mmCIF file of C-alpha atoms and ligand atoms in Angstrom:
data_model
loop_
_atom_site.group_PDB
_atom_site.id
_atom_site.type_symbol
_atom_site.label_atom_id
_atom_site.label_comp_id
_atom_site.label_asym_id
_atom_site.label_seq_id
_atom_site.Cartn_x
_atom_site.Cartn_y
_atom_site.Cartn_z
ATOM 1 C CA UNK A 1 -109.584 113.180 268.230
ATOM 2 C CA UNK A 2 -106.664 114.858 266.348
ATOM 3 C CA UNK A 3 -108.279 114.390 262.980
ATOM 4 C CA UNK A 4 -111.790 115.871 264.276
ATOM 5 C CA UNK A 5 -110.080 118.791 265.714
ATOM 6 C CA UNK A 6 -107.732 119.408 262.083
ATOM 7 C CA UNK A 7 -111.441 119.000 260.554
ATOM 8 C CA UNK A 8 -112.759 121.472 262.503
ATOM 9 C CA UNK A 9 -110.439 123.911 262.248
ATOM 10 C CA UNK A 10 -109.942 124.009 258.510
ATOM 11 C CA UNK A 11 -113.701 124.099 257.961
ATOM 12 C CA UNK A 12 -114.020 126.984 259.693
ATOM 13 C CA UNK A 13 -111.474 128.944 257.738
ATOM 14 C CA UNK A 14 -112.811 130.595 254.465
ATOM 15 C CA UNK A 15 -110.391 129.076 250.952
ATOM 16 C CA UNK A 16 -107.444 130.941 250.786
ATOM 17 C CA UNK A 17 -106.915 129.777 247.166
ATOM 18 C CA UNK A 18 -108.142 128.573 244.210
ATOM 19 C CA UNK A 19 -106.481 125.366 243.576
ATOM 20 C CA UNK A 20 -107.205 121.959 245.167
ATOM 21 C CA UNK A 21 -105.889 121.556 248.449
ATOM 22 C CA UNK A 22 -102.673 119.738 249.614
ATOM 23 C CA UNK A 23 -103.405 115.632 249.058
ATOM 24 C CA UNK A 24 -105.026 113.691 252.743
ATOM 25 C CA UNK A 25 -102.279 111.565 254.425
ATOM 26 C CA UNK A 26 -99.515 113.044 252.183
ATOM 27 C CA UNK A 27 -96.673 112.586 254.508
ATOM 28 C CA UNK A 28 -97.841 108.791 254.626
ATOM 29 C CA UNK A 29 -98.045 108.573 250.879
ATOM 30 C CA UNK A 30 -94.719 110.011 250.755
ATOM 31 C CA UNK A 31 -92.956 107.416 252.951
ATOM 32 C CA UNK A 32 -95.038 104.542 252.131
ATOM 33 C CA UNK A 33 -94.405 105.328 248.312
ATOM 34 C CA UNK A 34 -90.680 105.935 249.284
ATOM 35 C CA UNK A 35 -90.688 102.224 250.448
ATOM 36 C CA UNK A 36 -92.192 100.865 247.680
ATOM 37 C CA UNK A 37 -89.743 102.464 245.549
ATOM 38 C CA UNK A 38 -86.540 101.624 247.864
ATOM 39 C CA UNK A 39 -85.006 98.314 246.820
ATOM 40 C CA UNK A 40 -81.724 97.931 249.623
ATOM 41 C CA UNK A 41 -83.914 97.206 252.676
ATOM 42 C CA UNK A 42 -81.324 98.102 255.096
ATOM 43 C CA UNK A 43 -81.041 101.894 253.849
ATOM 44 C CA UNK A 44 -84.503 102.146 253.130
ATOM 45 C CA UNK A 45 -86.114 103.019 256.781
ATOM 46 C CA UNK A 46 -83.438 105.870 256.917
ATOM 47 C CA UNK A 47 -83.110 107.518 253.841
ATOM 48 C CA UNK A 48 -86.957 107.134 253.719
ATOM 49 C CA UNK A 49 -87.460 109.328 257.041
ATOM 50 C CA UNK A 50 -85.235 111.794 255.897
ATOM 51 C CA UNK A 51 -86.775 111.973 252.150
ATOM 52 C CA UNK A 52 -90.052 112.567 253.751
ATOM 53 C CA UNK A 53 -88.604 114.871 256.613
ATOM 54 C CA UNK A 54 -86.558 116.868 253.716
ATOM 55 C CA UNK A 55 -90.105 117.124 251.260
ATOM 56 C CA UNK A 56 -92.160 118.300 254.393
ATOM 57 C CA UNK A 57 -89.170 121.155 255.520
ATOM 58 C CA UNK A 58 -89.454 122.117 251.811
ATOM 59 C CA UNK A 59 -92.701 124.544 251.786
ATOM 60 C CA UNK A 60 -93.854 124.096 255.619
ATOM 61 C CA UNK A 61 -94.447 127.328 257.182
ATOM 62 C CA UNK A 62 -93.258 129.274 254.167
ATOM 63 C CA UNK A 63 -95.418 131.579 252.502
ATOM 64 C CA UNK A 64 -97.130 129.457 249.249
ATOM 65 C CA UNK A 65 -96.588 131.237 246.766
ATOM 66 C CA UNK A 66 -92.857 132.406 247.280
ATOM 67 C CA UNK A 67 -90.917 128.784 246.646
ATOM 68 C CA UNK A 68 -87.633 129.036 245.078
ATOM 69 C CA UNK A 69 -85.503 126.089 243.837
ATOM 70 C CA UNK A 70 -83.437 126.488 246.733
ATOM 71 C CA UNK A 71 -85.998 125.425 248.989
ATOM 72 C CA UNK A 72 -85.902 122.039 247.368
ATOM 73 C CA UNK A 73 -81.943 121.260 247.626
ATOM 74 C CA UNK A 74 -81.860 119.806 250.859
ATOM 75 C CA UNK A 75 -84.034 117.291 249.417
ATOM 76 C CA UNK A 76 -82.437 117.331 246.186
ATOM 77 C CA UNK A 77 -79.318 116.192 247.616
ATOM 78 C CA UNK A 78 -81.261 112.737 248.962
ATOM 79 C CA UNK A 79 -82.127 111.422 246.158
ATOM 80 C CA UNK A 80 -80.738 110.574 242.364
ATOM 81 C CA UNK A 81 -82.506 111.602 239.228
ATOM 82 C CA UNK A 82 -80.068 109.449 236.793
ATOM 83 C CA UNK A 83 -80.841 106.779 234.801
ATOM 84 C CA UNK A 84 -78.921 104.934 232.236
ATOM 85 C CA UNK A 85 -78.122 106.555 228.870
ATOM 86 C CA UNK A 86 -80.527 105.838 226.311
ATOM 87 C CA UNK A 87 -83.288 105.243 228.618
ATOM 88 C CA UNK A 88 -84.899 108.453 229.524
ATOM 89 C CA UNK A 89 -88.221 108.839 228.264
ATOM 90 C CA UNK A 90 -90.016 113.006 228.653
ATOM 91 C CA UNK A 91 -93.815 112.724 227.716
ATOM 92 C CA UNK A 92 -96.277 115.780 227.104
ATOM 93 C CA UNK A 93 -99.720 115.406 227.252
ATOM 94 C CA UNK A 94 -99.261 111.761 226.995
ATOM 95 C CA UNK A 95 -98.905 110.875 230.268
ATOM 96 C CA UNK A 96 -100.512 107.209 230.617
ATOM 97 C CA UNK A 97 -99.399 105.981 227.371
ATOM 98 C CA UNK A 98 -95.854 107.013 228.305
ATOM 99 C CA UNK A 99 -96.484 105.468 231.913
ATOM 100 C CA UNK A 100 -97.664 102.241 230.184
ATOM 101 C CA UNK A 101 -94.218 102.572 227.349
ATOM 102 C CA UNK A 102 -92.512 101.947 230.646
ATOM 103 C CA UNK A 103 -94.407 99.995 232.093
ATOM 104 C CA UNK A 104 -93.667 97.038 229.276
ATOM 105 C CA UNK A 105 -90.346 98.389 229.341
ATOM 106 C CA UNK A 106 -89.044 97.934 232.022
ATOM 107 C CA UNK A 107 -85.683 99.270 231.549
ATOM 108 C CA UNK A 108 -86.798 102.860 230.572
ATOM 109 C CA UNK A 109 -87.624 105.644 232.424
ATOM 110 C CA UNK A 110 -90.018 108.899 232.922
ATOM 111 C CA UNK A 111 -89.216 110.833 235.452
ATOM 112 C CA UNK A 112 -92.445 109.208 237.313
ATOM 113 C CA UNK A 113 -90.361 105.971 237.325
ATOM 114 C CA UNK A 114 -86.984 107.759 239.193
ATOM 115 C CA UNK A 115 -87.458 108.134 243.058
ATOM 116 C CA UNK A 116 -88.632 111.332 243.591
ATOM 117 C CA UNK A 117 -91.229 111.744 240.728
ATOM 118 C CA UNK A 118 -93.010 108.301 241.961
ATOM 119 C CA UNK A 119 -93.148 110.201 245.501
ATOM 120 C CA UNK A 120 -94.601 113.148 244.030
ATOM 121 C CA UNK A 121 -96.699 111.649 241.152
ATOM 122 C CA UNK A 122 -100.153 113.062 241.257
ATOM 123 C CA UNK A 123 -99.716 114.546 245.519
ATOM 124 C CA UNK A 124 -100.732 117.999 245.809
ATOM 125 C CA UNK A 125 -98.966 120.770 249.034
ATOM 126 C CA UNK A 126 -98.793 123.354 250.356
ATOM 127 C CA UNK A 127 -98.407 124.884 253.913
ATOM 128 C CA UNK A 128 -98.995 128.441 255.151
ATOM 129 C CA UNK A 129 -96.653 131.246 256.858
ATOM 130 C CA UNK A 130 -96.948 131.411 260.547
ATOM 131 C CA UNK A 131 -98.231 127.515 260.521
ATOM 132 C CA UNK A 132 -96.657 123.963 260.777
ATOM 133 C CA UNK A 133 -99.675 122.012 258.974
ATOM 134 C CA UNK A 134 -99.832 122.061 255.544
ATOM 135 C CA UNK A 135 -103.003 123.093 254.075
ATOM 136 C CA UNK A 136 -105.650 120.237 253.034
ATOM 137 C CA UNK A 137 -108.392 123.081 252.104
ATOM 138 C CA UNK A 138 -106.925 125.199 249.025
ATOM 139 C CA UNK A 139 -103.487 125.402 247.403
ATOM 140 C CA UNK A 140 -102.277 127.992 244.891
ATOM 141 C CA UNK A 141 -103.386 127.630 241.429
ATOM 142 C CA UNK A 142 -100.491 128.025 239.391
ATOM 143 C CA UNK A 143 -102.749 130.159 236.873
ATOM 144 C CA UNK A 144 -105.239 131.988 238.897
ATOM 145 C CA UNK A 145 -102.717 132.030 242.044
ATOM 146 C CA UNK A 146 -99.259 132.134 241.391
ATOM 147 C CA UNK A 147 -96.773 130.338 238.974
ATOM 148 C CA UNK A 148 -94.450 130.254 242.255
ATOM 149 C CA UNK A 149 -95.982 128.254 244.173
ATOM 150 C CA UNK A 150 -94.530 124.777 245.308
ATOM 151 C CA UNK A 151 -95.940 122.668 243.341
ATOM 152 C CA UNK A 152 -94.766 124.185 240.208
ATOM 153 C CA UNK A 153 -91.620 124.755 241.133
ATOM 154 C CA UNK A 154 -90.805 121.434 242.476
ATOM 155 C CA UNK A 155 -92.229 119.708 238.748
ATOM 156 C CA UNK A 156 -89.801 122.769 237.049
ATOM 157 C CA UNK A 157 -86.611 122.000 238.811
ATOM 158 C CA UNK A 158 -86.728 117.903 239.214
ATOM 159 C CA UNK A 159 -87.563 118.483 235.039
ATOM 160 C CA UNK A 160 -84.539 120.039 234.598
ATOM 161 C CA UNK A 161 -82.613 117.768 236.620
ATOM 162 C CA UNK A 162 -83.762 114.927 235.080
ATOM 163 C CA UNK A 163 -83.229 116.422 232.000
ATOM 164 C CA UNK A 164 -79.726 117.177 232.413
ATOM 165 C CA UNK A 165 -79.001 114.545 233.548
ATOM 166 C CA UNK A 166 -79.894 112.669 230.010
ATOM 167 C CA UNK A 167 -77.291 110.950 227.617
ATOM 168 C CA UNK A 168 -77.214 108.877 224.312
ATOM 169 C CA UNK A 169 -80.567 108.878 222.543
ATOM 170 C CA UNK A 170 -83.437 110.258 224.718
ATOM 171 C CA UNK A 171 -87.216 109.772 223.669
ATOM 172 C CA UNK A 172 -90.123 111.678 223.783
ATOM 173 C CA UNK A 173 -93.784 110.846 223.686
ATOM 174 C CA UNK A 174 -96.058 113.519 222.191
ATOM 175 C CA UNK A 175 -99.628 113.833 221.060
ATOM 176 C CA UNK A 176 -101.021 113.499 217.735
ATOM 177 C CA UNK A 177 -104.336 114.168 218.710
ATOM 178 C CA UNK A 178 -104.378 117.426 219.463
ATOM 179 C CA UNK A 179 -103.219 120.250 217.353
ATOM 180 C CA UNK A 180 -100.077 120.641 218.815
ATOM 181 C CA UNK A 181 -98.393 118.059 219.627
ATOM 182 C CA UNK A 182 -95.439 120.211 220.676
ATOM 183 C CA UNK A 183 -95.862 122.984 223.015
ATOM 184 C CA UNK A 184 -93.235 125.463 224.115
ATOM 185 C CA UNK A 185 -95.079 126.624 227.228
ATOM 186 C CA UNK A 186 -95.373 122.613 228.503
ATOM 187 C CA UNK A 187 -92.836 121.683 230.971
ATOM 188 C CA UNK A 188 -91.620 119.564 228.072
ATOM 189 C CA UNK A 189 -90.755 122.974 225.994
ATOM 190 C CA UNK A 190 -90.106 125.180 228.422
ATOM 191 C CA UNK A 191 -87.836 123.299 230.735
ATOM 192 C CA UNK A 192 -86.460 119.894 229.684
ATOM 193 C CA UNK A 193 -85.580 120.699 225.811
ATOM 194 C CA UNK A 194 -83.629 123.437 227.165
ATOM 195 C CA UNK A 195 -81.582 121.193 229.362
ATOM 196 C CA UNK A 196 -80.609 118.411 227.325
ATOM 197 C CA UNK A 197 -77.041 118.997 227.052
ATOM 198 C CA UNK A 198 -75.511 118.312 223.766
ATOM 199 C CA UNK A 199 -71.979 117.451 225.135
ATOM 200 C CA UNK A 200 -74.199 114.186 226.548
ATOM 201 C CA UNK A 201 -77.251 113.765 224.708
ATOM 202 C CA UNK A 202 -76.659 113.001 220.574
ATOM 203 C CA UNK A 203 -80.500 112.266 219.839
ATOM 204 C CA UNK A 204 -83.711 113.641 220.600
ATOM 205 C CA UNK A 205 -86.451 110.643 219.095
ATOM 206 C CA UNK A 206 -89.790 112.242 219.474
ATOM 207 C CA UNK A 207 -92.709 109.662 218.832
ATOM 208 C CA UNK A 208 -95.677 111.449 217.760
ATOM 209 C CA UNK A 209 -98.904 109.092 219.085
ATOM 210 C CA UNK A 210 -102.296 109.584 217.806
ATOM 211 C CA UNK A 211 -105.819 108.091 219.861
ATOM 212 C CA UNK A 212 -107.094 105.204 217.887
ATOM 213 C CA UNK A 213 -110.213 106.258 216.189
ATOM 214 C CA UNK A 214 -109.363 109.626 216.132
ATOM 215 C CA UNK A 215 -108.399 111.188 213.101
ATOM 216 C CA UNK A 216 -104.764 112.644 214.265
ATOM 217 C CA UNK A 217 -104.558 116.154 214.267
ATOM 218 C CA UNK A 218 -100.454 117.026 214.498
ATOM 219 C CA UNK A 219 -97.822 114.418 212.505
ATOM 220 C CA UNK A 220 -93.952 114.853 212.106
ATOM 221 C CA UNK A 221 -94.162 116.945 209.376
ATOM 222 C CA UNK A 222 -96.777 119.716 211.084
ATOM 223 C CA UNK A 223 -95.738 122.577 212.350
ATOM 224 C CA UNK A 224 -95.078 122.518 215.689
ATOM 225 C CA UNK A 225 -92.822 119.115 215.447
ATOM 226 C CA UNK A 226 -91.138 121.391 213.520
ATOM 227 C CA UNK A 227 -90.868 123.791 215.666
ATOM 228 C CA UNK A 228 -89.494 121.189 218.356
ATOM 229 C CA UNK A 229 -87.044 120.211 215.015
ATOM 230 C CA UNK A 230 -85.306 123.326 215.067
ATOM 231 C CA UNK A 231 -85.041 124.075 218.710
ATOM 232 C CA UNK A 232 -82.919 120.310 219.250
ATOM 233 C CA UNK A 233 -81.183 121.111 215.719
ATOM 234 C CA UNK A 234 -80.113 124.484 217.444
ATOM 235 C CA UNK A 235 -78.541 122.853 220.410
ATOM 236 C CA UNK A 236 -76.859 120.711 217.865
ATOM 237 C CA UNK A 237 -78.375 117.714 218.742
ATOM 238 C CA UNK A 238 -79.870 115.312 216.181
ATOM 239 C CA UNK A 239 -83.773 115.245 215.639
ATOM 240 C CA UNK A 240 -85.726 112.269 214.640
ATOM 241 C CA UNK A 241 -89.631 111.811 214.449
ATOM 242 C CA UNK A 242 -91.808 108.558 214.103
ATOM 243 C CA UNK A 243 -95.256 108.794 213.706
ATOM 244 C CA UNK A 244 -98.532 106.895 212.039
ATOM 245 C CA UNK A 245 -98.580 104.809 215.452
ATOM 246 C CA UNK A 246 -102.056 104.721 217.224
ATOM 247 C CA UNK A 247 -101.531 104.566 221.108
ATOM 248 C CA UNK A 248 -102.785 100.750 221.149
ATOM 249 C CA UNK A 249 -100.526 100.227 217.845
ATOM 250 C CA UNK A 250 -97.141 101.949 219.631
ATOM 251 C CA UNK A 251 -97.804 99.768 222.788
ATOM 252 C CA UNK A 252 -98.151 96.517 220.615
ATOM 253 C CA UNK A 253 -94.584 97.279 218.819
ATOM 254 C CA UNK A 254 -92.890 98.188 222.349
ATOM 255 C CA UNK A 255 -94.303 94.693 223.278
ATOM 256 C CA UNK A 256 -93.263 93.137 219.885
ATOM 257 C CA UNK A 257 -90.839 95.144 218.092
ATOM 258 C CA UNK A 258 -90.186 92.482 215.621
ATOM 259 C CA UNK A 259 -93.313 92.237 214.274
ATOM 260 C CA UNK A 260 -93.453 92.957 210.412
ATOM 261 C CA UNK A 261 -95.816 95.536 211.295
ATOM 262 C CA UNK A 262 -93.933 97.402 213.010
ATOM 263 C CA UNK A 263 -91.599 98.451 210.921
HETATM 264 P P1 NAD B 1 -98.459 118.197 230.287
HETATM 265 O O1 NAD B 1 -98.891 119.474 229.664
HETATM 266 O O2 NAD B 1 -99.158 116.941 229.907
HETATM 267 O O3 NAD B 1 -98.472 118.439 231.862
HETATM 268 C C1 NAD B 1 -98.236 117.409 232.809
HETATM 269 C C2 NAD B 1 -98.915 117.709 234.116
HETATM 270 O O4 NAD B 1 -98.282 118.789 234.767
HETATM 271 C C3 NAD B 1 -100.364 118.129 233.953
HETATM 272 O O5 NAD B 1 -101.101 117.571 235.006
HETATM 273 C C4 NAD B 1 -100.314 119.655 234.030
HETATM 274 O O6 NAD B 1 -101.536 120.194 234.490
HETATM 275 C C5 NAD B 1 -99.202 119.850 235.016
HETATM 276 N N1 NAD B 1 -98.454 121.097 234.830
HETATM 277 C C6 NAD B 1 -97.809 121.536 233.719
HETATM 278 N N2 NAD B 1 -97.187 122.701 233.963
HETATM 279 C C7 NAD B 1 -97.454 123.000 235.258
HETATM 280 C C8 NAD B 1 -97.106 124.079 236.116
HETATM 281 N N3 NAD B 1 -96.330 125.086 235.715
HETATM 282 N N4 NAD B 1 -97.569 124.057 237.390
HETATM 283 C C9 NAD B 1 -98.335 123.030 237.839
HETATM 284 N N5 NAD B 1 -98.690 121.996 237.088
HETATM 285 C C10 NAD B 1 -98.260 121.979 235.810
HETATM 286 O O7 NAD B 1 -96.927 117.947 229.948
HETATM 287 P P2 NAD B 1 -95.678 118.855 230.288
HETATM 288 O O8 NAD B 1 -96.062 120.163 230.867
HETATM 289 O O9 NAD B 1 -94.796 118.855 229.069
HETATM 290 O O10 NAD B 1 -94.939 118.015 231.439
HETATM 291 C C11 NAD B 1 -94.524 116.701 231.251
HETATM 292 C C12 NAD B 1 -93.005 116.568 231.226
HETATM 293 O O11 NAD B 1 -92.424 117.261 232.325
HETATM 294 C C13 NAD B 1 -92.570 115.116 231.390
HETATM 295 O O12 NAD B 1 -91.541 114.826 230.463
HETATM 296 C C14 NAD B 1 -92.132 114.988 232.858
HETATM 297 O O13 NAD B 1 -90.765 114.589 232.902
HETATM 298 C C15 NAD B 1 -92.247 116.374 233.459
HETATM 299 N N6 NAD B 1 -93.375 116.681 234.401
HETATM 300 C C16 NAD B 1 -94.077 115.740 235.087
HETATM 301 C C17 NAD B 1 -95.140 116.103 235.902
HETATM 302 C C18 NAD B 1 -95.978 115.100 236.673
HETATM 303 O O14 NAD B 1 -97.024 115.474 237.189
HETATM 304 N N7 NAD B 1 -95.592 113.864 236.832
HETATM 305 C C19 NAD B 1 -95.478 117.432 236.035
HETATM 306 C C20 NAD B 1 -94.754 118.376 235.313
HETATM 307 C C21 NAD B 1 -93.705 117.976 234.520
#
């Protein structure tokens, strides 16, 4: 009866905006990915209510396109962005392969493998002023809407988190198959290069990754990688670069880095 009614209701309203609407069943995504994630059982029903609780309190009944970081810190606060040094991997435009880098190690980690970015990977919301549902018809679009919209700012500020909170080598995954493999307007070069901090972090490795069959379009020695080179060099951290790995090739030497081939 409930969901016939919320049906109803929405499909009589006109779309607000131009972006996809918030994700069905988010707030049981959120918990049920929470306990996936959750390894200490007895914490886990909890701190799992409250994650979700703290998310939803985030953006509902706030206007959508006004978020600020600070909306987020309550939920901040619940969970940990840190991982080990020398394990944190940032990925732009290479989102799978980097997803499957981890996957076969297990050890590293995107930011999709902390907590809070395997809650959020790939969910969509957004609420309205003056209501306590979020929206499942339209969200801002963070380029024909508004860049401050919840969405957005959540990815921006759990970025930089995770990025300062990097030490001892860090790794990046870029792509070689299109013409700039680095970008300074991704989230990559606008937020999480800019918050390494050099006091913790000695070396940016940046793995340039090409499609097999493709001839690759961007390599170490292009320009934007140099680009990337002198930003990190700036910040007096140490740049390296790796490339002439095809995506199946770089997952077969994370698998078996002792192969002759692979070196
Ligand atoms: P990218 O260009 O491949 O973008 C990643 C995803 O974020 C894409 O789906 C893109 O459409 C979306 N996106 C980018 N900027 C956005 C914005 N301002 N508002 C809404 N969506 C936006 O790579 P990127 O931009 O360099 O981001 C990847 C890096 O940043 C990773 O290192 C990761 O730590 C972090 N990040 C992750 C996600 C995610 O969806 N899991 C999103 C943003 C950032």
């Amino acid at each position: 009866v409930v969901v016939g009614v919320r049906m109803w209701r929405h499909s009589s309203e006109h779309m607000k905006w131009n972006g996809t609407g918030s994700t069905a069943h988010f707030q049981e995504i959120v918990l049920e990915r929470c306990y996936n994630y959750a390894v200490q059982p007895e914490l886990r029903d909890r701190d799992c209510q409250k994650i979700r609780e703290a998310f939803r309190n985030a953006f509902i009944s706030k206007d959508p396109c006004s978020a600020t970081e600070e909306d987020y810190h309550p939920l901040m606060k619940l969970v940990d962005l840190t991982v080990p040094c020398d394990k944190t991997v940032f990925w732009s435009k290479t989102k799978e392969l980097a997803h499957q880098y981890t996957k076969v190690r297990q050890e590293m980690f995107t930011l999709e493998d902390t907590l809070l970015g395997y809650i959020a990977d790939d969910l969509n919301w957004c609420g309205d002023a003056g209501s306590n549902e979020m929206n499942y018809q339209s969200c801002p679009h963070w380029k024909k809407d508004c860049s401050n919209n919840f969405v957005s700012v959540f990815w921006d500020l759990v970025s930089k988190r995770f990025a300062e909170n990097a030490c001892g080598v860090v790794q990046v995954v870029l792509n070689g198959s299109i013409s700039n493999a680095f970008d300074r307007k991704s989230t990559f070069g606008r937020v999480e290069v800019h918050n390494l901090n050099p006091t913790k972090v000695h070396t940016l490795q940046a793995w340039v990754i090409h499609d097999l069959g493709k001839f690759p379009s961007d390599s170490c020695s292009g320009s934007s990688i140099n680009d990337l080179r002198w930003i990190i060099m700036q910040r007096n951290i140490k740049f390296t670069c790796q490339d002439n790995y095809s995506s199946g090739k770089f997952l077969q030497c994370v698998k078996k880095p002792e192969d002759s081939s692979c070196r």
